[in-house]
mmCIF file of C-alpha atoms in Angstrom:
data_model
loop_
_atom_site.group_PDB
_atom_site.id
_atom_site.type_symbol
_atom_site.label_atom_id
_atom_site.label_comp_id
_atom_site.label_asym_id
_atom_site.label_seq_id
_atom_site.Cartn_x
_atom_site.Cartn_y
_atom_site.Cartn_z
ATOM 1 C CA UNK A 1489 120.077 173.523 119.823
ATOM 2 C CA UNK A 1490 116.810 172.820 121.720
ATOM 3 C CA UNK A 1491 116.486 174.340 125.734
ATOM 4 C CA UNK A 1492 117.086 171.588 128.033
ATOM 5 C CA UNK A 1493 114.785 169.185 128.090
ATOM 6 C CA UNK A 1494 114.431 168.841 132.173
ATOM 7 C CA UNK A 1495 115.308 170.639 135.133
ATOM 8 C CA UNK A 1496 118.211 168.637 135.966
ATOM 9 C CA UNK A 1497 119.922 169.838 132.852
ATOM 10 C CA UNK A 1498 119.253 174.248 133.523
ATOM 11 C CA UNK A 1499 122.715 174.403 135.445
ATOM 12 C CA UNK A 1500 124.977 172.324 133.056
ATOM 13 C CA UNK A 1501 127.159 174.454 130.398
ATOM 14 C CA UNK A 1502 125.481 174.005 126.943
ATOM 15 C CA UNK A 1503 124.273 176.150 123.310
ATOM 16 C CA UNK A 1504 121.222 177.884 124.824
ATOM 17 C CA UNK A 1505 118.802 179.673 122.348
ATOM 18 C CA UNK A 1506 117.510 183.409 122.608
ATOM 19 C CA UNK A 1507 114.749 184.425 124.970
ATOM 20 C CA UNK A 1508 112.293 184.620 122.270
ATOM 21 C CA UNK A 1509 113.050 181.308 120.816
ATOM 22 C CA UNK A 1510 112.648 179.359 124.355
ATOM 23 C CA UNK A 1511 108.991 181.543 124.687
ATOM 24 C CA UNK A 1512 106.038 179.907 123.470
ATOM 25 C CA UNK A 1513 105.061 182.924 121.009
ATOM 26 C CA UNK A 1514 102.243 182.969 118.893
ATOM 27 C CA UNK A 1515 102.494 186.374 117.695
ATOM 28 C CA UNK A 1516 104.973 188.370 117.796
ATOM 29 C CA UNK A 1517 105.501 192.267 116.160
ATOM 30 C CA UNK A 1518 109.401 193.040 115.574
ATOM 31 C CA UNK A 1519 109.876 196.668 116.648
ATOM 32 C CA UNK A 1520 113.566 196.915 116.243
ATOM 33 C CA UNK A 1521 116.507 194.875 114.475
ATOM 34 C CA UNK A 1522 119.210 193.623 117.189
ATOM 35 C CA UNK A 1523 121.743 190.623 117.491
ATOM 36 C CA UNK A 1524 122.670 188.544 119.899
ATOM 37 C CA UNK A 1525 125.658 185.476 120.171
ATOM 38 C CA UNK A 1526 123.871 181.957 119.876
ATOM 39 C CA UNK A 1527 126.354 178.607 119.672
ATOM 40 C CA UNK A 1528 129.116 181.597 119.150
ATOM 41 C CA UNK A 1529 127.338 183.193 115.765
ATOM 42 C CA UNK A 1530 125.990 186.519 115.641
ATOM 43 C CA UNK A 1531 122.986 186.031 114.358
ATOM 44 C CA UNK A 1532 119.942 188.738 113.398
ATOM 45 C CA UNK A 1533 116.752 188.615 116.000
ATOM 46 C CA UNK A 1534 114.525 191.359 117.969
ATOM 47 C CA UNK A 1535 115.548 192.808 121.387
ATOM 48 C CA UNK A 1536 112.044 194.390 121.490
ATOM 49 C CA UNK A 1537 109.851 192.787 120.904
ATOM 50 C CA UNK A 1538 105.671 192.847 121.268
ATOM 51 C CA UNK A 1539 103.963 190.104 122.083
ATOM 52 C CA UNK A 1540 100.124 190.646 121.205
ATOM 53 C CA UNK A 1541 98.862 187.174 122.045
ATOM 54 C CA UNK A 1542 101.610 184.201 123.278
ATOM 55 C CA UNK A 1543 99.074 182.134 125.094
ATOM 56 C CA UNK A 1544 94.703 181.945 124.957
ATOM 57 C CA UNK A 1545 95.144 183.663 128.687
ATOM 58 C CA UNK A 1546 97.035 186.861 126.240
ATOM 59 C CA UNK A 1547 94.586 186.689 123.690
ATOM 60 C CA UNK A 1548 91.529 187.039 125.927
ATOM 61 C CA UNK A 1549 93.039 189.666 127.475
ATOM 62 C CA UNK A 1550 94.073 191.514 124.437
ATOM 63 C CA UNK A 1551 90.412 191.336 123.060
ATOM 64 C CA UNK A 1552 88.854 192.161 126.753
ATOM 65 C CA UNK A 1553 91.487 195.677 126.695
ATOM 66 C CA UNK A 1554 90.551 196.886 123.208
ATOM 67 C CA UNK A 1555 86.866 196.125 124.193
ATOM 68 C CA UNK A 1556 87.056 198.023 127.566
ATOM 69 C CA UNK A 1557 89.424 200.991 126.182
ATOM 70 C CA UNK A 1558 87.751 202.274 122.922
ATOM 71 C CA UNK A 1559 89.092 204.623 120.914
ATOM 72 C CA UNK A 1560 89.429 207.383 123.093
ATOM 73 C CA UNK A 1561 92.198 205.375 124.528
ATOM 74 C CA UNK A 1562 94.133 204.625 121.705
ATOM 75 C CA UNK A 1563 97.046 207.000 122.287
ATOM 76 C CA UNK A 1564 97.394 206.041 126.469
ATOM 77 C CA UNK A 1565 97.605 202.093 125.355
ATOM 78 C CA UNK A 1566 99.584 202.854 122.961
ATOM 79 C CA UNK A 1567 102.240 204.325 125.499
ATOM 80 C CA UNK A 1568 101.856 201.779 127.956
ATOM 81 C CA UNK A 1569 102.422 199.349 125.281
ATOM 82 C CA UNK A 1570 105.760 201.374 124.072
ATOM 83 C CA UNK A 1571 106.863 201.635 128.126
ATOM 84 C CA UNK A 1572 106.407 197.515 128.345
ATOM 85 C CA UNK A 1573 108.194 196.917 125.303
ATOM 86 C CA UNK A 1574 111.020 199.096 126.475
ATOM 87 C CA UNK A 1575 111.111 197.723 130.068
ATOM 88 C CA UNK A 1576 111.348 194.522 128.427
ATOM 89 C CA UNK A 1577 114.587 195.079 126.168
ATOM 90 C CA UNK A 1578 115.734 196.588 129.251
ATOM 91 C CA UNK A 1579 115.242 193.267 131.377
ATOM 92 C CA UNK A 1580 116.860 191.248 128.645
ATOM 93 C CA UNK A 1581 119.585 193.452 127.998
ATOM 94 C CA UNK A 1582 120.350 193.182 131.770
ATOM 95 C CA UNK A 1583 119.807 189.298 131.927
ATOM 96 C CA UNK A 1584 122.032 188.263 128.812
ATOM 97 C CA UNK A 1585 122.222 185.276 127.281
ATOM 98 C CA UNK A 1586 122.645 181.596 128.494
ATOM 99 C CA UNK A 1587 121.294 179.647 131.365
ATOM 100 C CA UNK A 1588 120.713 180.607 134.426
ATOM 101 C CA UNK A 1589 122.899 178.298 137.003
ATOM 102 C CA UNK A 1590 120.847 179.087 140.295
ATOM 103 C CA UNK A 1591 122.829 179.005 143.861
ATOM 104 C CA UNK A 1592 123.746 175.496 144.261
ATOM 105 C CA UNK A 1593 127.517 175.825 144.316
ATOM 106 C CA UNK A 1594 127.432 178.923 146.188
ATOM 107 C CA UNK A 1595 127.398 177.717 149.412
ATOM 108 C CA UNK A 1596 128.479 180.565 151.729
ATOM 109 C CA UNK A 1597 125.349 182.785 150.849
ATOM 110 C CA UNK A 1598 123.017 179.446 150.913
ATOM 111 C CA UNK A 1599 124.350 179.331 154.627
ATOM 112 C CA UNK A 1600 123.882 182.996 155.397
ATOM 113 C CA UNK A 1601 120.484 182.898 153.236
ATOM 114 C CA UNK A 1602 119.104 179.892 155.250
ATOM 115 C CA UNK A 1603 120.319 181.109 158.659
ATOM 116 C CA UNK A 1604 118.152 184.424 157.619
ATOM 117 C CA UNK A 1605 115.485 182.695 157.371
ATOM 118 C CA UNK A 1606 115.643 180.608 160.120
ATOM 119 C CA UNK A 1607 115.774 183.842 162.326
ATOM 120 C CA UNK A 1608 113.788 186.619 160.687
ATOM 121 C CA UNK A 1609 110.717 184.292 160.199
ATOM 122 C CA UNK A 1610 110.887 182.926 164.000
ATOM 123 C CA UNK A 1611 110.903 186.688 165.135
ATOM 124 C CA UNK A 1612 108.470 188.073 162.985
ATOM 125 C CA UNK A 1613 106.037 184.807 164.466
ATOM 126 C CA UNK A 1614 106.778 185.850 167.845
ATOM 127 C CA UNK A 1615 106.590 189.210 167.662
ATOM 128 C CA UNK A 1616 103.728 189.680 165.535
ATOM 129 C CA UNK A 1617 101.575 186.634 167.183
ATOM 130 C CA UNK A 1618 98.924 189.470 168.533
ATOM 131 C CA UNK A 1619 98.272 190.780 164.791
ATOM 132 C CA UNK A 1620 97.664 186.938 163.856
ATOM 133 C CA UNK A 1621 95.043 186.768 166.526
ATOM 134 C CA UNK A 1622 93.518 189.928 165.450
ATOM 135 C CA UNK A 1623 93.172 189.538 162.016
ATOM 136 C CA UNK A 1624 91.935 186.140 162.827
ATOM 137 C CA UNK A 1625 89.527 187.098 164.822
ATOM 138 C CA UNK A 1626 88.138 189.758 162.279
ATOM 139 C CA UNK A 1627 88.303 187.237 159.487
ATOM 140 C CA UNK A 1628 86.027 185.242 161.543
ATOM 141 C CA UNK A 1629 83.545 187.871 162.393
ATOM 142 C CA UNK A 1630 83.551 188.758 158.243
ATOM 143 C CA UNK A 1631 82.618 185.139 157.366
ATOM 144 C CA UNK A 1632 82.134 183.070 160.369
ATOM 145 C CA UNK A 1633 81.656 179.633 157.738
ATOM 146 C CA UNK A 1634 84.695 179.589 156.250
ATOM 147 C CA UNK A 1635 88.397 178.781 157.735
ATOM 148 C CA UNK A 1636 91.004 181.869 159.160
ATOM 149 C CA UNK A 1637 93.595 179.771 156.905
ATOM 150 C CA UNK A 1638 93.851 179.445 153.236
ATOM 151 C CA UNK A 1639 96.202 176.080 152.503
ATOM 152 C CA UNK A 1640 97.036 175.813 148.904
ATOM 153 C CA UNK A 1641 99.472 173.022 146.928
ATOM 154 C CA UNK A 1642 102.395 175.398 145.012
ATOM 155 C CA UNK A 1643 105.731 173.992 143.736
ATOM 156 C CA UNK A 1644 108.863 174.660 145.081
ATOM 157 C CA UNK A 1645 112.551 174.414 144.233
ATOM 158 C CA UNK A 1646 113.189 171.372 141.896
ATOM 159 C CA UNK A 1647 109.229 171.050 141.377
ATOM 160 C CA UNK A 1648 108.265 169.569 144.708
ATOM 161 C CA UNK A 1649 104.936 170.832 145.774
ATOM 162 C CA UNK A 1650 104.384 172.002 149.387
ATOM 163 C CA UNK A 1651 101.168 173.377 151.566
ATOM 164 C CA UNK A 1652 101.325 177.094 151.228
ATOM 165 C CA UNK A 1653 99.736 179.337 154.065
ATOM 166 C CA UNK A 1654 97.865 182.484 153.858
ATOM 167 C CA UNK A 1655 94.991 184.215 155.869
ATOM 168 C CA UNK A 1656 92.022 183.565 154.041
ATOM 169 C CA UNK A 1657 91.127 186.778 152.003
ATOM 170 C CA UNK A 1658 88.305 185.036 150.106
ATOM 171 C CA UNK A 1659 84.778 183.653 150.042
ATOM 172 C CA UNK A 1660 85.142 179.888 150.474
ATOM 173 C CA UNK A 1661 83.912 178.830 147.200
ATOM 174 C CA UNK A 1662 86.716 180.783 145.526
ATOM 175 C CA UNK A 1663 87.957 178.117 143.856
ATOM 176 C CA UNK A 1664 84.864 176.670 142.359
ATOM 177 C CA UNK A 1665 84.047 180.273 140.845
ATOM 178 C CA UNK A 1666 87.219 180.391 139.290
ATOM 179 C CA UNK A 1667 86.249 179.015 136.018
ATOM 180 C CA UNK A 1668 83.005 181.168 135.296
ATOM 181 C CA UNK A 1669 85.919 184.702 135.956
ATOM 182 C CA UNK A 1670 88.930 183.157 134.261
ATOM 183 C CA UNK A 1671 87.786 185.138 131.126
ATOM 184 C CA UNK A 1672 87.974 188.310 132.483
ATOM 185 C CA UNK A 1673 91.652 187.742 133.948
ATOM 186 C CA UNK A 1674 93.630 190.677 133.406
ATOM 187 C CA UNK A 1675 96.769 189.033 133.374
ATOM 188 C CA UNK A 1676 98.993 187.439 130.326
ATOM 189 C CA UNK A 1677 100.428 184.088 130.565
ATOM 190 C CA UNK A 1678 99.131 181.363 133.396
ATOM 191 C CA UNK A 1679 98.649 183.497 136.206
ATOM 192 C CA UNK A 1680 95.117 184.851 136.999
ATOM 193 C CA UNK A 1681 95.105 188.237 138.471
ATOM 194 C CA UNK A 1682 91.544 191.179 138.855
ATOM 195 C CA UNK A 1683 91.652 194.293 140.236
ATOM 196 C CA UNK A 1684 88.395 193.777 141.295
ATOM 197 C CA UNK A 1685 88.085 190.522 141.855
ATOM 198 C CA UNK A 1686 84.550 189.393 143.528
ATOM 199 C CA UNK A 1687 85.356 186.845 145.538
ATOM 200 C CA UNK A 1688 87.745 189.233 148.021
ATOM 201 C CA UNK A 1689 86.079 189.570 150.868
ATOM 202 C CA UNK A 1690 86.056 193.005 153.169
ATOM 203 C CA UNK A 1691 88.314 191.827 155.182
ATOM 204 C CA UNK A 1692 90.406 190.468 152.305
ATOM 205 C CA UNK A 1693 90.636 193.359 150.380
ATOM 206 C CA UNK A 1694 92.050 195.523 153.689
ATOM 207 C CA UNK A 1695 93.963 192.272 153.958
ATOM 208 C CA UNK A 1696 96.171 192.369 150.593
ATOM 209 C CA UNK A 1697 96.229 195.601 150.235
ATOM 210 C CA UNK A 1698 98.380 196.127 153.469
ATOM 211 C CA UNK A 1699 99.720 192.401 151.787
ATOM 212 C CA UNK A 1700 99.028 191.245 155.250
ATOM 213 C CA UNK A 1701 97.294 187.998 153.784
ATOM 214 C CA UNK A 1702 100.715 186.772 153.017
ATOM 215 C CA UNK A 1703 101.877 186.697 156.895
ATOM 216 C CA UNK A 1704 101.304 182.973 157.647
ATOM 217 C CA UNK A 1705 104.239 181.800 155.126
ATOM 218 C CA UNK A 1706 106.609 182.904 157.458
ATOM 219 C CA UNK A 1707 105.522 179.255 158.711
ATOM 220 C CA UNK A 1708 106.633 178.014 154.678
ATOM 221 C CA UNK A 1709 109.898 180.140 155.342
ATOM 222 C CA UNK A 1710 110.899 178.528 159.248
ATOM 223 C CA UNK A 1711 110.041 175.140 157.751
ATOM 224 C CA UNK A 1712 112.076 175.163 154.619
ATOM 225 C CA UNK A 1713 109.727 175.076 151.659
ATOM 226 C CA UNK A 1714 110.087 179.020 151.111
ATOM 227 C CA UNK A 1715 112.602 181.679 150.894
ATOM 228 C CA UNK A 1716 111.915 185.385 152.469
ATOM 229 C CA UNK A 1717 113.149 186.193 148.683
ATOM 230 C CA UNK A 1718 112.651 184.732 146.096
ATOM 231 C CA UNK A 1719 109.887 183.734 143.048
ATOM 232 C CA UNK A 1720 106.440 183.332 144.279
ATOM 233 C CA UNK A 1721 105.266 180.221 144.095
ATOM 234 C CA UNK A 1722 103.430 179.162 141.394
ATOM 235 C CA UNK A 1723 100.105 176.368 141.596
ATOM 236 C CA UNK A 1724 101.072 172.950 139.664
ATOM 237 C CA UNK A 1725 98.392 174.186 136.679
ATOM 238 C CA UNK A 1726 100.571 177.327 136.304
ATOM 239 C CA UNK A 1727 103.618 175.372 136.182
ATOM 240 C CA UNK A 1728 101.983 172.742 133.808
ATOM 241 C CA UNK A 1729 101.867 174.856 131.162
ATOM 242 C CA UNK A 1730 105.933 176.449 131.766
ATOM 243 C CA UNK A 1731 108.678 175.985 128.861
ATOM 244 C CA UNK A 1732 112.045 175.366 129.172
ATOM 245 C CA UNK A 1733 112.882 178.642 129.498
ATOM 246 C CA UNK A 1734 110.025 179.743 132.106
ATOM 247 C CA UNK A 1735 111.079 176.709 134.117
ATOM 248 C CA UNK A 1736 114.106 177.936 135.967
ATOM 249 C CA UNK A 1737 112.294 180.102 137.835
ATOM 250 C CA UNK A 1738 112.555 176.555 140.244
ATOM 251 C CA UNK A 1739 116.410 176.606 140.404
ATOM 252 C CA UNK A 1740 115.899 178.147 143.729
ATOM 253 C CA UNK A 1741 113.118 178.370 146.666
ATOM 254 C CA UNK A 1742 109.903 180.688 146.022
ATOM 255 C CA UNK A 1743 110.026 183.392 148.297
ATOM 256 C CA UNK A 1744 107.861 185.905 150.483
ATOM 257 C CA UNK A 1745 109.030 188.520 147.982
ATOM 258 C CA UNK A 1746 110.856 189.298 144.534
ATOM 259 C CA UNK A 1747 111.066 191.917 141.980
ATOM 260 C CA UNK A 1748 107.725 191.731 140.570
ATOM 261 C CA UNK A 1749 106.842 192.418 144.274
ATOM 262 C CA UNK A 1750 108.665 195.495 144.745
ATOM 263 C CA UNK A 1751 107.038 197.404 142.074
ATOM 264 C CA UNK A 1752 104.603 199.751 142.363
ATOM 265 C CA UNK A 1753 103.007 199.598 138.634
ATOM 266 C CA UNK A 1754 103.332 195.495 138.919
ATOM 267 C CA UNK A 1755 99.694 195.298 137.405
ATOM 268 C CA UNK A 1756 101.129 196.234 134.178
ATOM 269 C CA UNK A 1757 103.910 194.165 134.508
ATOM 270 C CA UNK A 1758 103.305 191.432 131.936
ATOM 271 C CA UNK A 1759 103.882 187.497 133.094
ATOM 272 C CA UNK A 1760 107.165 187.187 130.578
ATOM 273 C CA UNK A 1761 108.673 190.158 132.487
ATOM 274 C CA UNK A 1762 107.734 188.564 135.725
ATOM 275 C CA UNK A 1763 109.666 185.416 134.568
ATOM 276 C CA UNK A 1764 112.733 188.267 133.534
ATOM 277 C CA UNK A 1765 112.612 189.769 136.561
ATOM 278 C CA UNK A 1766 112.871 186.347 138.451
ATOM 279 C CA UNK A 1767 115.502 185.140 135.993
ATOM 280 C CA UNK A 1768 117.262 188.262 136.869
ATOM 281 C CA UNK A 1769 117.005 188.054 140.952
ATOM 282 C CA UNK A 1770 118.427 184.436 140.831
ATOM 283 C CA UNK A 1771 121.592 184.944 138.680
ATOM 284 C CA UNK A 1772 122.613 187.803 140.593
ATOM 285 C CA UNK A 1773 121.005 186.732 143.936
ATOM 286 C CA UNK A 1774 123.254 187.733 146.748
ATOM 287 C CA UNK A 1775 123.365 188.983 150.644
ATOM 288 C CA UNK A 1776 123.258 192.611 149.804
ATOM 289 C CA UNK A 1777 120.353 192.218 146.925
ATOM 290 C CA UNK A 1778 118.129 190.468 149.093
ATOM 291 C CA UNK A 1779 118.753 192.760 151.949
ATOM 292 C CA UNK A 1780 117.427 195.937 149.331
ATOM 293 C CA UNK A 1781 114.388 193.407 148.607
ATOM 294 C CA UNK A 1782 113.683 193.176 151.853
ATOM 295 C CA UNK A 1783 113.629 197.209 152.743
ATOM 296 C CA UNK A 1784 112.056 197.847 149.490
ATOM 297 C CA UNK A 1785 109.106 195.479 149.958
ATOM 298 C CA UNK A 1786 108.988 196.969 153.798
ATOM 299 C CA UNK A 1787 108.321 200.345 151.842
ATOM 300 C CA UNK A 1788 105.498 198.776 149.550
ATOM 301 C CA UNK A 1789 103.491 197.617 152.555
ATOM 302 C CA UNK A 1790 103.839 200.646 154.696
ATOM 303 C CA UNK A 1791 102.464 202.975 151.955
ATOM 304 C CA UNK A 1792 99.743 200.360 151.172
ATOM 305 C CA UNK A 1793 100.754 199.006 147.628
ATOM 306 C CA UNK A 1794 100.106 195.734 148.172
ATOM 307 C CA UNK A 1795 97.697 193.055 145.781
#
């Protein structure tokens, strides 16, 4: 039975295939037999599983590692490759199978979520409206051409698009230099993420990693587009190039924060995870879990783990 074939159809009761099915997978190393139920057979797949190269973004990034590492690092990849593919049963074991239903009929804790949102991101404006003035005044004095602003398209809930704010962390022609990097992403999957990433500016680079770049979508959050947790939201390219199963990650609004967020290794944190992890937040989304989001992303930014 194929995934569903549009949004529409995530929350509605149906045969759903396995994780790895739904993933566009172009190779794939079985590490361990497991079973799962599918259409109510047992039926023989991999709970671990390696993916070496699902997408061209993996395999540049696979060639671009074993380039960079050499032999000397055989062993220490090796590990981190071992701790991924364990983190990942882990994730799946957790999520189970079958579709993920997002929050719609829950509509207490869409209340209380909303009403949260309302009120934490009109205080945080208010009180913090000095800090927006100063680091707009020091992005300004860093690059006096360009804009204090960033405004970005991203997709929301359902796949409506929506102008995303942040304080401008880079040059202005970030965009335009995007191309001549995106070999050199370090990232799997759509996303496009350096460590060093040349077009940060000084100011940007204090900027994200105090994650203070991400302050104006408090504005996304009092308006209704965001979420304080949630996905991020992803650019329409990224989205573009989503299957079924990668998809519900729009069942609810992006958010300030998530999972991924909260962790401090998240740079090893491979994009299918990321779509686990956000998989994971929205079917057991609740008061209480997005109160622990909230505290443990405060603890991120105050010891400086930010992007």
């Amino acid at each position: 039975m194929p995934c569903p074939a549009n949004l529409s159809d995530l929350g509605k009761p149906q045969e759903w295939r396995s994780h790895a099915e739904c993933r566009q997978t172009a190779c794939v190393t079985l590490l361990e037999p497991a079973h799962f139920c599918v259409s109510g057979e047992t039926t023989h797949s991999a709970a671990l599983q390696q993916t070496t190269a699902t997408t061209e973004y993996d395999a540049n990034a696979a060639a671009r590692n074993t380039v960079r590492s050499g032999a000397a690092c055989d062993l220490g990849a090796q590990e981190r490759r071992r701790e991924g593919v364990e983190r990942a049963g882990r994730l799946r074991e957790e999520l189970g199978e079958g579709p993920v239903t997002g929050i719609e009929g829950r509509l207490a804790y869409r209340f209380a979520k909303r009403a949260f949102d309302v009120a934490f991101s009109a205080a945080v404006l208010v009180a913090f409206c000095w800090l927006f003035a100063i680091i707009a005044a020091l992005i300004k004095a860093d690059d006096p051409k360009g804009p204090v602003l960033f405004k970005q398209r991203r997709v929301g809930k359902g796949g409506e698009t929506f102008q995303m704010y942040k304080f401008r962390s880079m040059c202005v022609d970030a965009e335009e230099r995007l191309a001549e990097l995106r070999e050199l992403n370090e990232k799997t999957g759509p996303v496009f993420k350096m460590a060093e990433d040349p077009r940060v500016t000084r100011v940007g680079r204090w900027l994200r990693k105090l994650s203070l770049d991400e302050l104006p979508q408090f504005i996304n959050v009092l308006a209704g587009d965001m979420s304080t947790v949630g996905p991020r939201p992803a650019l329409p390219a990224e989205v573009a190039t989503y299957n079924d199963y990668q998809r519900q990650r729009l069942l609810v609004k992006p958010g300030l924060t998530c999972y991924w967020q909260t962790r401090r290794n998240r740079d090893s944190i491979t994009f299918d995870e990321w779509v686990d992890m956000d998989l994971l937040y929205i079917k057991k989304c609740g008061v209480w879990a997005d109160f622990k989001l909230i505290i443990q992303t405060v603890g991120v930014v105050l010891t400086a783990q930010g992007s």
